[in-house]
């Protein structure tokens, strides 16, 4: 195939890293030290990161305006230990002059970063959360790092990066009713997966991209990390994916119209099957929320399916809107009352059940279907519990039936409700 | 287990063998994030090998299949292994964030394709960090045979972090040298 030509176009990831490293071009495999445009910390790690800086004698951040702190994981504090941890973080946030501080209740970090415009297309963004790949929905190269690396980035403004190879995903056609961006990314988990995407940038192009809105692109980019990807990028601003002449390690083409609802089965995100293969599996809990699928569109779709119906007896349904803004709009549209009348529990915005922190953990032998991003053993409490992952539509249909259910059986109801919503507007 | 001498050239230890896709939720379960360290350490890898946290000894080496450390960005995943005395992690492949975090906290971690098939649980493994070589003594019918495997080499900027024992000592050294690292680190 030959090496890259000196003036060949770069992939989106290469372009961002070259710009941030201040060099004309970079090639995959190379290590660069790059200027980081935005840095995000959440409540679990903010005190560790800033505490380390204090301990080693770093008195000032390189540029406090690049930093954001969002309290979203253990919120509201479920224990005295968590409350103390957060109190310490608040003091350090003030001490280091970080103005972009988003308190308990504002929402899940990645949603808040987007709503608050804390980065721009083409930026290089790091966060102390693996789902920082979400920023790729807006053309920003986002990836997760640990707290020590965050401390280094805050102190110096820079961090080292390995230039990744790029996998191109060409999207064609349009998703069928009741098939969602979650089903697309679960399908990609199976078709691309960590075998191909590990340490690579996954970039989405093709005519199908235009059929996906920002919330849907966020769902796809969010789960990029689950296939091991460093970045998961969509075109935005000057950031272009699918550049003729750029070098791609692999190319996959997906016909969106051919996709069916997908479900990841225990205990790995890449164990993905069509919903029909697991239909009928009994559930104890259904979870609708997380940075993957807690946005207004997700809640709206679930509400359409559940409006005027009741969740099956013996099933708990936990809903967490992704942010205070999502919460407010869902309240105004009547979505939350639809969900509550169907029997769901609506919690405040946050990460709680998704990472097994609190507000919806599982007992040994229990089974949950959630719209979140990981089904590893022990993720939501007991290592003896089972977690299935699916779309908001699948979650809603499954909550009503008490077992994993193909949401397409509710397609007619969904259309009718969507029609009513249009009439009201 | 910090390494102030900066000697990260070679480590030898008893292998604990794990399979594929060992996740950060297994290494550091989310429900214990605010528990005291001794509680958190008790649960390390309990869902994969319940005896691990109680029986691992200082200097042991974790050997695993592909995609070790997949999942979240929590640095507690490698930190817990280091706190339990694990000297190094060698896996068929390492998840990206785990690989970076391990180096960042001063735990040598190498990606070494084929290692999980070549090493049996309890084998003594030699890890040459800088050279990127792993060797293992295998017992056969004709006595022991030394098998050598090639690992991906850790790039120089990250070796430098490892020589300091992690980013915290590195930042401390820079802060002490410069007085005000926020301005002078570059």
Coordinates of C-alpha atoms in Angstrom, one line a residue, chain A residues 31 44-45 52-53 55-62 74 81-82 85 128-130 143-149 151-152 155-156 158-161 194 198-199 230 268 355-356 361 374 376-379 381 383, chain B residues 21 23-26 29-31 33-34 46-47 67 70-76 93-97 99-101 104-105 155 157-158 161 167-172 174-176 179-183 185-186:
Chain A
X31 CA 3.9 10.4 19.6
X44 CA -15.1 11.4 41.5
X45 CA -11.7 12.7 40.4
X52 CA -2.3 16.2 43.7
X53 CA -1.4 19.6 42.2
X55 CA 0.5 18.3 47.2
X56 CA 3.4 18.6 44.7
X57 CA 3.5 22.4 44.9
X58 CA 1.9 23.5 41.6
X59 CA 0.4 26.8 42.6
X60 CA -1.4 27.9 39.4
X61 CA -3.0 26.1 36.5
X62 CA -1.5 26.8 33.1
X74 CA -22.2 10.6 43.3
X81 CA -17.6 10.1 52.5
X82 CA -18.9 11.3 49.1
X85 CA -15.0 14.3 48.9
X128 CA -11.4 12.2 33.5
X129 CA -14.2 10.1 32.1
X130 CA -13.8 7.5 29.4
X143 CA -10.8 11.1 24.9
X144 CA -10.6 10.0 28.5
X145 CA -7.5 10.2 30.7
X146 CA -6.8 9.4 34.3
X147 CA -6.4 11.8 37.1
X148 CA -2.5 11.9 37.1
X149 CA -2.5 12.8 33.4
X151 CA -3.0 16.9 36.7
X152 CA -0.1 17.1 34.2
X155 CA -0.3 22.2 35.1
X156 CA 1.3 22.5 31.7
X158 CA -0.1 19.9 27.3
X159 CA -0.1 16.1 27.1
X160 CA 1.5 13.4 25.0
X161 CA -0.7 11.6 22.5
X194 CA -12.2 -3.5 19.9
X198 CA -8.6 -0.4 19.8
X199 CA -6.4 2.7 20.1
X230 CA -9.4 6.9 21.2
X268 CA -19.6 -7.7 27.5
X355 CA -21.7 3.1 36.9
X356 CA -23.0 1.2 39.8
X361 CA -28.0 -1.2 42.0
X374 CA -21.5 -1.0 29.9
X376 CA -19.5 -5.6 32.5
X377 CA -19.8 -8.0 35.5
X378 CA -20.3 -5.9 38.6
X379 CA -21.0 -2.7 36.7
X381 CA -23.8 -3.7 41.8
X383 CA -21.2 -9.3 40.2
Chain B
X21 CA -11.5 -8.3 28.6
X23 CA -12.5 -4.5 32.9
X24 CA -12.0 -1.5 35.2
X25 CA -15.3 -2.5 36.8
X26 CA -13.6 -5.8 37.8
X29 CA -15.9 -1.7 41.2
X30 CA -17.8 1.5 41.1
X31 CA -19.8 1.0 44.3
X33 CA -15.2 4.4 45.1
X34 CA -15.6 6.3 48.4
X46 CA -13.1 -10.5 42.9
X47 CA -15.5 -11.3 40.0
X67 CA -8.1 -5.8 26.0
X70 CA -11.2 -1.9 29.2
X71 CA -13.8 0.4 30.5
X72 CA -13.6 3.6 32.5
X73 CA -10.8 6.1 33.0
X74 CA -10.6 5.4 36.7
X75 CA -6.9 5.4 37.7
X76 CA -7.8 3.3 40.7
X93 CA -3.2 -6.2 24.5
X94 CA -4.0 -3.3 26.9
X95 CA -7.0 -1.0 26.7
X96 CA -5.8 2.5 25.8
X97 CA -6.7 4.5 29.0
X99 CA -2.2 1.6 29.4
X100 CA -1.7 5.3 30.0
X101 CA -3.0 5.3 33.5
X104 CA 1.0 7.6 34.9
X105 CA 0.9 6.0 38.4
X155 CA 7.7 5.1 24.1
X157 CA 8.2 10.1 27.1
X158 CA 6.3 7.5 29.0
X161 CA 7.3 9.0 33.6
X167 CA 3.4 11.6 37.1
X168 CA 3.0 12.8 40.7
X169 CA 6.8 12.4 41.5
X170 CA 7.5 13.9 38.0
X171 CA 5.4 17.0 38.7
X172 CA 6.9 17.3 42.2
X174 CA 9.4 19.8 38.1
X175 CA 7.7 22.0 40.8
X176 CA 10.8 21.8 43.0
X179 CA 9.6 27.0 41.8
X180 CA 6.6 27.8 39.8
X181 CA 5.8 24.9 37.4
X182 CA 2.6 26.5 36.2
X183 CA 4.7 29.0 34.2
X185 CA 7.1 23.5 33.1
X186 CA 7.5 23.9 29.3

